[in-house]
mmCIF file of C-alpha atoms and ligand atoms in Angstrom:
data_model
loop_
_atom_site.group_PDB
_atom_site.id
_atom_site.type_symbol
_atom_site.label_atom_id
_atom_site.label_comp_id
_atom_site.label_asym_id
_atom_site.label_seq_id
_atom_site.Cartn_x
_atom_site.Cartn_y
_atom_site.Cartn_z
ATOM 1 C CA MET A 782 145.429 18.735 44.610
ATOM 2 C CA ALA A 783 141.488 18.921 44.298
ATOM 3 C CA TYR A 784 138.778 19.189 41.043
ATOM 4 C CA GLU A 785 136.342 22.439 41.124
ATOM 5 C CA VAL A 786 133.035 21.234 40.678
ATOM 6 C CA THR A 787 130.043 23.543 40.595
ATOM 7 C CA LEU A 788 127.599 21.728 42.186
ATOM 8 C CA ILE A 789 124.083 23.232 41.015
ATOM 9 C CA PRO A 790 121.187 20.841 43.661
ATOM 10 C CA GLY A 791 118.436 22.251 41.601
ATOM 11 C CA ASP A 792 114.218 22.429 41.763
ATOM 12 C CA GLY A 793 112.236 19.494 43.557
ATOM 13 C CA ILE A 794 113.934 16.503 44.859
ATOM 14 C CA GLY A 795 116.998 17.972 43.240
ATOM 15 C CA PRO A 796 118.893 19.672 46.759
ATOM 16 C CA GLU A 797 118.313 15.605 48.255
ATOM 17 C CA ILE A 798 119.708 13.791 45.369
ATOM 18 C CA THR A 799 122.279 16.720 44.325
ATOM 19 C CA ASP A 800 122.787 15.885 48.287
ATOM 20 C CA ALA A 801 123.301 11.858 48.358
ATOM 21 C CA ALA A 802 125.284 11.786 45.201
ATOM 22 C CA CYS A 803 128.208 14.383 46.534
ATOM 23 C CA ARG A 804 128.793 12.568 49.602
ATOM 24 C CA VAL A 805 128.794 8.925 47.784
ATOM 25 C CA ILE A 806 131.402 11.285 45.658
ATOM 26 C CA ASP A 807 133.589 12.221 48.985
ATOM 27 C CA ALA A 808 133.193 8.858 50.192
ATOM 28 C CA THR A 809 135.757 8.007 47.435
ATOM 29 C CA GLY A 810 138.378 9.768 48.562
ATOM 30 C CA VAL A 811 138.782 11.573 45.247
ATOM 31 C CA GLU A 812 138.308 15.235 46.426
ATOM 32 C CA ILE A 813 136.247 17.053 45.114
ATOM 33 C CA ASP A 814 135.545 21.093 45.602
ATOM 34 C CA TRP A 815 132.340 21.994 45.527
ATOM 35 C CA ARG A 816 131.897 26.085 44.670
ATOM 36 C CA ARG A 817 127.858 25.763 45.191
ATOM 37 C CA ALA A 818 125.749 27.494 42.475
ATOM 38 C CA GLU A 819 122.165 28.000 42.980
ATOM 39 C CA ALA A 820 119.139 28.359 39.742
ATOM 40 C CA GLY A 821 115.838 27.621 39.251
ATOM 41 C CA GLU A 822 112.373 27.982 40.870
ATOM 42 C CA ALA A 823 114.864 29.623 44.420
ATOM 43 C CA VAL A 824 116.464 32.217 42.617
ATOM 44 C CA MET A 825 113.692 33.723 39.771
ATOM 45 C CA ALA A 826 112.472 36.210 42.670
ATOM 46 C CA HIS A 827 116.275 37.042 43.280
ATOM 47 C CA TYR A 828 118.239 37.547 39.762
ATOM 48 C CA GLY A 829 114.381 38.171 37.916
ATOM 49 C CA THR A 830 115.753 34.692 36.455
ATOM 50 C CA PRO A 831 115.705 31.361 36.608
ATOM 51 C CA LEU A 832 120.043 30.956 35.116
ATOM 52 C CA PRO A 833 121.524 34.337 36.744
ATOM 53 C CA ASP A 834 125.555 34.994 34.914
ATOM 54 C CA ASN A 835 127.198 33.934 38.276
ATOM 55 C CA VAL A 836 126.132 30.408 37.766
ATOM 56 C CA LEU A 837 127.105 30.860 34.002
ATOM 57 C CA GLU A 838 130.394 31.670 35.665
ATOM 58 C CA SER A 839 130.766 29.858 37.507
ATOM 59 C CA ILE A 840 130.972 26.190 35.000
ATOM 60 C CA ARG A 841 133.319 28.512 32.403
ATOM 61 C CA GLY A 842 135.636 28.822 35.656
ATOM 62 C CA THR A 843 135.131 24.836 37.214
ATOM 63 C CA ARG A 844 134.666 23.160 33.226
ATOM 64 C CA ILE A 845 132.559 20.517 35.012
ATOM 65 C CA ALA A 846 129.481 20.586 37.076
ATOM 66 C CA LEU A 847 126.689 18.184 39.411
ATOM 67 C CA LYS A 848 122.891 19.499 37.925
ATOM 68 C CA GLY A 849 119.785 18.328 39.806
ATOM 69 C CA PRO A 850 116.665 18.818 38.152
ATOM 70 C CA ILE A 851 115.456 22.575 37.095
ATOM 71 C CA THR A 852 111.323 23.224 36.763
ATOM 72 C CA THR A 853 110.687 24.174 33.905
ATOM 73 C CA PRO A 854 106.809 25.357 33.907
ATOM 74 C CA VAL A 855 104.270 23.776 31.191
ATOM 75 C CA GLY A 856 103.000 26.211 28.174
ATOM 76 C CA SER A 857 103.866 29.964 30.236
ATOM 77 C CA GLY A 858 106.050 31.495 32.610
ATOM 78 C CA PHE A 859 110.264 30.569 31.917
ATOM 79 C CA ARG A 860 111.900 29.246 29.648
ATOM 80 C CA SER A 861 114.146 25.534 30.269
ATOM 81 C CA VAL A 862 117.464 26.519 32.030
ATOM 82 C CA ASN A 863 118.136 22.888 30.773
ATOM 83 C CA VAL A 864 117.796 24.283 26.949
ATOM 84 C CA ALA A 865 120.003 28.062 28.518
ATOM 85 C CA LEU A 866 122.128 25.756 30.136
ATOM 86 C CA ARG A 867 123.049 23.767 26.812
ATOM 87 C CA LYS A 868 122.956 25.665 24.015
ATOM 88 C CA THR A 869 124.694 29.339 25.915
ATOM 89 C CA LEU A 870 127.821 26.715 26.611
ATOM 90 C CA ASP A 871 127.785 24.737 24.044
ATOM 91 C CA LEU A 872 126.887 21.486 24.633
ATOM 92 C CA TYR A 873 125.777 19.843 21.486
ATOM 93 C CA VAL A 874 126.336 16.521 23.498
ATOM 94 C CA ASN A 875 123.325 14.853 26.171
ATOM 95 C CA LEU A 876 124.948 10.909 26.893
ATOM 96 C CA ARG A 877 122.282 8.840 28.187
ATOM 97 C CA PRO A 878 123.454 5.349 29.291
ATOM 98 C CA ALA A 879 120.880 2.423 29.727
ATOM 99 C CA ILE A 880 121.871 -0.527 31.405
ATOM 100 C CA SER A 881 120.146 -2.710 33.217
ATOM 101 C CA ILE A 882 121.430 -3.174 36.682
ATOM 102 C CA PRO A 883 120.505 -6.801 38.404
ATOM 103 C CA GLY A 884 117.772 -6.105 41.456
ATOM 104 C CA VAL A 885 115.262 -2.911 39.805
ATOM 105 C CA LYS A 886 112.795 -4.444 37.457
ATOM 106 C CA SER A 887 112.226 -4.435 34.137
ATOM 107 C CA ARG A 888 111.015 -6.020 31.200
ATOM 108 C CA TYR A 889 114.807 -6.633 30.492
ATOM 109 C CA GLU A 890 117.131 -8.031 32.114
ATOM 110 C CA ASP A 891 120.026 -6.921 29.720
ATOM 111 C CA ILE A 892 119.915 -3.980 28.547
ATOM 112 C CA ASP A 893 123.385 -1.813 27.457
ATOM 113 C CA LEU A 894 121.845 1.328 25.287
ATOM 114 C CA VAL A 895 123.950 4.678 25.199
ATOM 115 C CA VAL A 896 121.804 7.299 23.716
ATOM 116 C CA VAL A 897 123.978 10.152 21.717
ATOM 117 C CA ARG A 898 121.672 12.316 21.453
ATOM 118 C CA GLU A 899 122.150 16.963 20.050
ATOM 119 C CA ASN A 900 121.581 19.043 22.014
ATOM 120 C CA THR A 901 121.187 22.524 20.696
ATOM 121 C CA GLU A 902 119.234 22.776 17.606
ATOM 122 C CA ASP A 903 116.205 20.698 15.931
ATOM 123 C CA LEU A 904 113.124 22.066 17.611
ATOM 124 C CA TYR A 905 114.249 22.066 21.043
ATOM 125 C CA ALA A 906 115.562 25.433 19.852
ATOM 126 C CA GLY A 907 112.768 27.086 20.456
ATOM 127 C CA VAL A 908 112.158 29.187 17.503
ATOM 128 C CA GLU A 909 108.581 29.561 17.345
ATOM 129 C CA HIS A 910 105.468 32.096 17.046
ATOM 130 C CA MET A 911 102.003 32.492 17.137
ATOM 131 C CA VAL A 912 100.279 32.852 13.859
ATOM 132 C CA GLY A 913 97.106 34.987 14.384
ATOM 133 C CA ASP A 914 95.594 33.546 16.941
ATOM 134 C CA ASP A 915 94.306 29.798 16.033
ATOM 135 C CA ALA A 916 97.474 28.518 14.037
ATOM 136 C CA ALA A 917 101.311 28.352 15.873
ATOM 137 C CA GLU A 918 104.458 27.973 14.088
ATOM 138 C CA SER A 919 108.099 26.366 15.536
ATOM 139 C CA ILE A 920 110.725 25.416 13.458
ATOM 140 C CA LYS A 921 113.089 22.439 12.954
ATOM 141 C CA ILE A 922 116.980 23.335 12.614
ATOM 142 C CA ILE A 923 119.123 20.866 11.482
ATOM 143 C CA THR A 924 122.706 22.505 10.635
ATOM 144 C CA ARG A 925 124.931 20.027 8.894
ATOM 145 C CA LYS A 926 127.279 21.069 11.684
ATOM 146 C CA ALA A 927 125.962 20.146 14.923
ATOM 147 C CA SER A 928 123.690 17.116 12.158
ATOM 148 C CA GLU A 929 127.938 15.769 12.116
ATOM 149 C CA ARG A 930 130.324 16.841 15.426
ATOM 150 C CA VAL A 931 127.315 15.159 17.470
ATOM 151 C CA THR A 932 127.736 11.762 14.628
ATOM 152 C CA ARG A 933 131.574 11.751 15.473
ATOM 153 C CA PHE A 934 131.339 11.482 19.239
ATOM 154 C CA ALA A 935 128.866 8.873 18.952
ATOM 155 C CA PHE A 936 131.947 7.107 16.990
ATOM 156 C CA GLU A 937 134.223 7.965 19.506
ATOM 157 C CA TYR A 938 133.012 7.432 21.945
ATOM 158 C CA ALA A 939 131.508 3.899 20.281
ATOM 159 C CA ARG A 940 135.759 3.699 19.733
ATOM 160 C CA ARG A 941 136.475 3.992 23.012
ATOM 161 C CA GLU A 942 133.965 2.587 25.365
ATOM 162 C CA GLY A 943 134.742 -0.998 22.612
ATOM 163 C CA ARG A 944 131.465 -0.970 21.322
ATOM 164 C CA LYS A 945 130.697 -2.257 18.197
ATOM 165 C CA LYS A 946 127.839 0.096 16.185
ATOM 166 C CA VAL A 947 125.879 3.202 14.969
ATOM 167 C CA THR A 948 121.980 3.262 15.141
ATOM 168 C CA ALA A 949 121.084 7.524 13.125
ATOM 169 C CA VAL A 950 117.775 7.362 13.592
ATOM 170 C CA HIS A 951 115.759 9.883 11.871
ATOM 171 C CA LYS A 952 112.797 10.912 10.167
ATOM 172 C CA ALA A 953 113.922 11.193 7.082
ATOM 173 C CA ASN A 954 111.467 9.549 5.040
ATOM 174 C CA ILE A 955 108.906 12.340 5.766
ATOM 175 C CA LEU A 956 111.256 15.076 6.183
ATOM 176 C CA LYS A 957 113.832 15.287 3.806
ATOM 177 C CA TYR A 958 115.568 18.059 4.439
ATOM 178 C CA SER A 959 116.145 18.770 8.054
ATOM 179 C CA ASP A 960 116.035 14.576 8.370
ATOM 180 C CA GLY A 961 117.617 14.127 5.587
ATOM 181 C CA LEU A 962 120.580 16.731 6.374
ATOM 182 C CA PHE A 963 121.320 14.506 9.905
ATOM 183 C CA LEU A 964 121.197 10.992 7.587
ATOM 184 C CA GLU A 965 123.381 12.195 4.989
ATOM 185 C CA ALA A 966 125.884 14.331 7.491
ATOM 186 C CA ALA A 967 125.953 11.713 9.794
ATOM 187 C CA GLY A 968 126.740 8.811 7.342
ATOM 188 C CA ASP A 969 129.128 11.065 6.012
ATOM 189 C CA VAL A 970 130.977 10.762 9.532
ATOM 190 C CA ALA A 971 131.310 7.178 9.335
ATOM 191 C CA LYS A 972 132.734 6.251 6.677
ATOM 192 C CA LYS A 973 135.506 7.880 8.506
ATOM 193 C CA TYR A 974 135.105 5.074 10.730
ATOM 194 C CA THR A 975 134.756 1.725 9.378
ATOM 195 C CA ASP A 976 135.911 -0.390 12.667
ATOM 196 C CA ILE A 977 132.634 0.399 13.460
ATOM 197 C CA GLU A 978 129.480 -0.529 11.784
ATOM 198 C CA PHE A 979 126.620 2.077 10.890
ATOM 199 C CA GLU A 980 122.715 1.824 10.414
ATOM 200 C CA ASP A 981 120.250 3.754 10.053
ATOM 201 C CA ARG A 982 116.491 3.751 11.230
ATOM 202 C CA ILE A 983 113.881 5.602 10.878
ATOM 203 C CA VAL A 984 112.504 6.483 14.429
ATOM 204 C CA ASP A 985 109.288 4.700 15.190
ATOM 205 C CA ASN A 986 110.280 1.855 13.499
ATOM 206 C CA MET A 987 113.263 1.985 15.943
ATOM 207 C CA CYS A 988 111.362 2.823 19.019
ATOM 208 C CA MET A 989 108.912 -0.095 18.023
ATOM 209 C CA GLN A 990 111.584 -2.439 17.494
ATOM 210 C CA LEU A 991 113.512 -0.615 21.498
ATOM 211 C CA VAL A 992 110.477 -2.163 23.323
ATOM 212 C CA GLN A 993 110.681 -5.796 20.501
ATOM 213 C CA LYS A 994 114.286 -5.962 20.308
ATOM 214 C CA PRO A 995 116.404 -4.180 22.249
ATOM 215 C CA GLU A 996 119.483 -6.159 21.916
ATOM 216 C CA LEU A 997 120.167 -5.666 18.272
ATOM 217 C CA TYR A 998 121.158 -1.622 19.091
ATOM 218 C CA ASP A 999 124.849 -0.765 20.665
ATOM 219 C CA VAL A 1000 125.295 3.403 20.730
ATOM 220 C CA LEU A 1001 122.012 5.213 18.915
ATOM 221 C CA VAL A 1002 122.912 8.709 17.455
ATOM 222 C CA LEU A 1003 119.774 10.937 17.635
ATOM 223 C CA PRO A 1004 118.089 14.807 16.984
ATOM 224 C CA ASN A 1005 117.428 16.921 19.838
ATOM 225 C CA LEU A 1006 113.779 15.877 20.259
ATOM 226 C CA TYR A 1007 113.914 12.289 19.177
ATOM 227 C CA GLY A 1008 116.670 11.919 21.566
ATOM 228 C CA ASP A 1009 114.514 13.322 23.834
ATOM 229 C CA ILE A 1010 111.404 11.113 23.737
ATOM 230 C CA VAL A 1011 113.317 7.303 22.469
ATOM 231 C CA SER A 1012 116.431 8.669 25.945
ATOM 232 C CA ASP A 1013 113.222 7.775 28.312
ATOM 233 C CA LEU A 1014 111.598 4.894 26.349
ATOM 234 C CA CYS A 1015 115.321 3.142 27.202
ATOM 235 C CA ALA A 1016 115.176 4.853 30.123
ATOM 236 C CA GLY A 1017 111.569 2.739 30.719
ATOM 237 C CA LEU A 1018 113.765 -0.550 30.113
ATOM 238 C CA VAL A 1019 115.892 -0.116 32.230
ATOM 239 C CA GLY A 1020 113.608 0.344 35.359
ATOM 240 C CA GLY A 1021 112.774 4.093 34.687
ATOM 241 C CA LEU A 1022 113.436 7.523 34.980
ATOM 242 C CA GLY A 1023 115.108 6.944 38.657
ATOM 243 C CA MET A 1024 117.539 5.065 36.748
ATOM 244 C CA ALA A 1025 119.397 6.746 33.821
ATOM 245 C CA PRO A 1026 122.035 9.286 33.836
ATOM 246 C CA GLY A 1027 123.750 12.165 32.050
ATOM 247 C CA ALA A 1028 125.361 14.127 30.896
ATOM 248 C CA ASN A 1029 126.471 17.647 28.513
ATOM 249 C CA ILE A 1030 129.348 17.229 26.976
ATOM 250 C CA GLY A 1031 131.182 19.643 24.789
ATOM 251 C CA ASP A 1032 134.133 20.493 23.324
ATOM 252 C CA GLU A 1033 134.318 22.834 26.735
ATOM 253 C CA MET A 1034 132.688 22.371 29.452
ATOM 254 C CA ALA A 1035 130.678 19.315 30.444
ATOM 255 C CA VAL A 1036 127.689 19.436 33.015
ATOM 256 C CA PHE A 1037 126.718 15.808 34.253
ATOM 257 C CA GLU A 1038 123.019 15.112 35.367
ATOM 258 C CA PRO A 1039 120.049 12.736 36.002
ATOM 259 C CA VAL A 1040 117.570 11.975 32.679
ATOM 260 C CA HIS A 1041 114.272 12.355 35.449
ATOM 261 C CA GLY A 1042 113.164 15.409 36.862
ATOM 262 C CA SER A 1043 112.110 17.155 39.505
ATOM 263 C CA ALA A 1044 108.899 15.032 40.680
ATOM 264 C CA PRO A 1045 107.999 18.515 43.221
ATOM 265 C CA LYS A 1046 105.828 15.705 44.616
ATOM 266 C CA TYR A 1047 108.383 13.314 46.139
ATOM 267 C CA ALA A 1048 110.217 17.199 47.042
ATOM 268 C CA GLY A 1049 111.398 17.245 50.758
ATOM 269 C CA LYS A 1050 110.691 13.593 51.470
ATOM 270 C CA ASN A 1051 113.699 12.121 51.264
ATOM 271 C CA LYS A 1052 111.697 9.616 48.718
ATOM 272 C CA ALA A 1053 113.605 9.781 45.314
ATOM 273 C CA ASN A 1054 116.026 7.750 44.558
ATOM 274 C CA PRO A 1055 118.948 8.460 44.170
ATOM 275 C CA THR A 1056 120.608 6.091 41.798
ATOM 276 C CA ALA A 1057 120.358 8.166 38.496
ATOM 277 C CA THR A 1058 122.320 11.031 40.367
ATOM 278 C CA ILE A 1059 125.053 8.767 41.522
ATOM 279 C CA LEU A 1060 124.829 7.197 38.330
ATOM 280 C CA SER A 1061 125.471 10.810 37.011
ATOM 281 C CA ALA A 1062 127.849 11.532 38.580
ATOM 282 C CA VAL A 1063 129.939 8.068 37.913
ATOM 283 C CA LEU A 1064 130.199 10.432 34.226
ATOM 284 C CA MET A 1065 130.896 12.822 35.556
ATOM 285 C CA LEU A 1066 134.058 10.636 37.557
ATOM 286 C CA GLY A 1067 134.756 8.770 33.910
ATOM 287 C CA HIS A 1068 134.906 12.655 32.570
ATOM 288 C CA LEU A 1069 137.967 13.499 35.420
ATOM 289 C CA GLY A 1070 139.777 10.487 34.883
ATOM 290 C CA GLU A 1071 138.303 8.714 38.031
ATOM 291 C CA ALA A 1072 138.407 5.768 36.036
ATOM 292 C CA GLU A 1073 138.631 3.417 39.157
ATOM 293 C CA ALA A 1074 136.614 5.447 41.622
ATOM 294 C CA ALA A 1075 134.233 5.584 38.721
ATOM 295 C CA ALA A 1076 134.200 1.843 38.972
ATOM 296 C CA ARG A 1077 133.939 1.460 42.884
ATOM 297 C CA VAL A 1078 130.927 3.190 43.203
ATOM 298 C CA PHE A 1079 128.651 1.532 40.484
ATOM 299 C CA GLU A 1080 129.808 -1.555 41.835
ATOM 300 C CA ALA A 1081 128.996 -0.029 45.230
ATOM 301 C CA VAL A 1082 125.303 0.914 44.057
ATOM 302 C CA ARG A 1083 125.038 -3.247 42.267
ATOM 303 C CA ALA A 1084 125.653 -4.307 45.448
ATOM 304 C CA VAL A 1085 122.715 -2.342 47.137
ATOM 305 C CA ILE A 1086 120.275 -2.730 44.591
ATOM 306 C CA GLY A 1087 120.673 -6.285 44.177
ATOM 307 C CA GLU A 1088 120.769 -6.591 48.004
ATOM 308 C CA GLY A 1089 116.699 -4.808 47.676
ATOM 309 C CA ARG A 1090 117.217 -4.185 50.837
ATOM 310 C CA GLN A 1091 118.120 0.104 51.424
ATOM 311 C CA VAL A 1092 116.922 0.972 47.794
ATOM 312 C CA THR A 1093 113.935 3.269 47.422
ATOM 313 C CA TYR A 1094 109.631 2.872 46.601
ATOM 314 C CA ASP A 1095 110.829 3.216 43.291
ATOM 315 C CA LEU A 1096 112.713 -0.032 43.794
ATOM 316 C CA GLY A 1097 110.475 -2.416 45.789
ATOM 317 C CA GLY A 1098 111.778 -0.672 49.274
ATOM 318 C CA ASP A 1099 110.880 1.687 51.932
ATOM 319 C CA ALA A 1100 114.299 3.300 52.550
ATOM 320 C CA GLY A 1101 115.020 7.274 52.260
ATOM 321 C CA THR A 1102 116.966 8.830 49.641
ATOM 322 C CA SER A 1103 119.935 9.545 52.166
ATOM 323 C CA ASP A 1104 119.695 5.912 53.341
ATOM 324 C CA MET A 1105 120.096 4.425 49.846
ATOM 325 C CA ALA A 1106 123.093 7.031 49.822
ATOM 326 C CA ALA A 1107 124.227 6.056 52.854
ATOM 327 C CA ALA A 1108 123.800 2.326 52.857
ATOM 328 C CA ILE A 1109 126.095 2.677 49.098
ATOM 329 C CA ILE A 1110 129.305 5.521 51.185
ATOM 330 C CA GLU A 1111 129.051 2.133 53.296
ATOM 331 C CA LYS A 1112 130.300 -0.777 50.006
ATOM 332 C CA LEU A 1113 132.340 2.075 49.397
ATOM 333 C CA ALA A 1114 134.528 1.547 52.199
HETATM 334 P P1 NAD B 1826 110.352 14.159 36.254
HETATM 335 O O1 NAD B 1826 110.586 13.457 36.044
HETATM 336 O O2 NAD B 1826 109.968 14.691 37.313
HETATM 337 O O3 NAD B 1826 108.180 12.910 36.991
HETATM 338 C C1 NAD B 1826 107.808 12.022 36.762
HETATM 339 C C2 NAD B 1826 107.820 10.871 36.877
HETATM 340 O O4 NAD B 1826 109.036 10.252 37.042
HETATM 341 C C3 NAD B 1826 107.401 11.191 38.228
HETATM 342 O O5 NAD B 1826 106.442 9.954 38.601
HETATM 343 C C4 NAD B 1826 108.569 10.799 39.909
HETATM 344 O O6 NAD B 1826 107.428 11.138 40.607
HETATM 345 C C5 NAD B 1826 109.117 9.705 38.412
HETATM 346 N N1 NAD B 1826 110.136 10.222 39.518
HETATM 347 C C6 NAD B 1826 111.373 11.461 38.335
HETATM 348 N N2 NAD B 1826 112.768 11.029 38.863
HETATM 349 C C7 NAD B 1826 112.229 10.090 40.438
HETATM 350 C C8 NAD B 1826 113.461 10.008 41.196
HETATM 351 N N3 NAD B 1826 115.049 10.206 40.922
HETATM 352 N N4 NAD B 1826 113.013 8.943 41.947
HETATM 353 C C9 NAD B 1826 111.509 8.663 41.907
HETATM 354 N N5 NAD B 1826 110.525 8.501 41.310
HETATM 355 C C10 NAD B 1826 111.701 9.562 40.836
HETATM 356 O O7 NAD B 1826 109.134 14.014 35.835
HETATM 357 P P2 NAD B 1826 107.510 16.085 35.608
HETATM 358 O O8 NAD B 1826 106.722 15.636 36.118
HETATM 359 O O9 NAD B 1826 107.783 15.569 33.700
HETATM 360 O O10 NAD B 1826 108.864 16.998 35.786
HETATM 361 C C11 NAD B 1826 108.914 17.395 36.626
HETATM 362 C C12 NAD B 1826 109.554 18.814 36.543
HETATM 363 O O11 NAD B 1826 110.538 18.932 36.500
HETATM 364 C C13 NAD B 1826 108.753 19.741 34.951
HETATM 365 O O12 NAD B 1826 108.811 20.813 35.023
HETATM 366 C C14 NAD B 1826 110.515 19.160 34.356
HETATM 367 O O13 NAD B 1826 110.287 20.634 33.006
HETATM 368 C C15 NAD B 1826 110.932 19.094 34.562
HETATM 369 N N6 NAD B 1826 112.316 18.822 33.940
HETATM 370 C C16 NAD B 1826 112.876 18.702 34.035
HETATM 371 C C17 NAD B 1826 114.256 18.523 33.366
HETATM 372 C C18 NAD B 1826 115.848 19.109 33.970
HETATM 373 O O14 NAD B 1826 116.010 19.806 34.678
HETATM 374 N N7 NAD B 1826 117.034 18.674 33.578
HETATM 375 C C19 NAD B 1826 114.174 17.118 32.849
HETATM 376 C C20 NAD B 1826 112.839 16.744 32.807
HETATM 377 C C21 NAD B 1826 112.256 17.426 33.651
#
């Protein structure tokens, strides 16, 4: 029986890279009934919202979605669809593996890190207001429940994937209440996983260490804002945003999407690297229990990038998005 998956093409380069990913997944033989649902700039005028109810209903029905990036205007305009989606569907984990692929130009060749970012609270809750005309206040919300469940996910993931260490990242030396609570909750959860090492790092030191000695780290668990920033740093370690997949996971549903944004300057130009979206779809296949198909796609991506011929501009080639997808599909045959 075919899996039903909601497909949200998104804005900018989204339609091209999600199309590439769907073609690759379809070529594995895993049957997917893609339920297309439009969100973002394109539907704003029609529905008066970038996240119409029918998109949420579709995800609630299929429980799985593959999503392209969606543009969020800076400062004014609508609030982030991505943040709304994660909060509304309680997708409390943002999973972002950063794994080196041979052939990608980067400062390291052997990065193997997994960022587990809390996805529902912190400054990202967007609770902020002006105080008079010349000051603004944003409220950082950290709860024990959210901190515990994201840390539990990090440890369960580490155990399932045979990983050895979880590092909690925080700024509890300064933010003694909010980050202090996150660290305390993480430490409490860690006590139940004696088979996996636990340590903590202050976020600024963590950034320096990741640049200097990334091999010391394995699974990182972070509150939302630090997770957002540190995961882009990790993407940089493996060759940039075009290479970084992601998954938003809750107890009931999961939405898979690349870490990068809608890169409007490349929209419609068949230039964007589809790898991050294809690797997000690999995470999706794993989530569906299709481990063999997931491994085949990953190997096909590695082979195409390793050969370096049919790759996009950011990987040193001149292939288009669709050419790179076709080359990956050829390797699957
Ligand atoms: P971006 O990720 O779109 O682009 C940053 C840089 O990376 C650009 O130079 C771009 O050309 C390059 N890049 C990104 N993806 C690429 C790919 N697949 N292949 C090749 N090059 C790629 O970040 P931005 O410019 O800060 O954001 C653009 C829009 O995307 C904003 O509106 C932002 O809010 C939104 N955004 C959405 C998501 C999401 O939907 N999850 C995530 C991040 C940003």
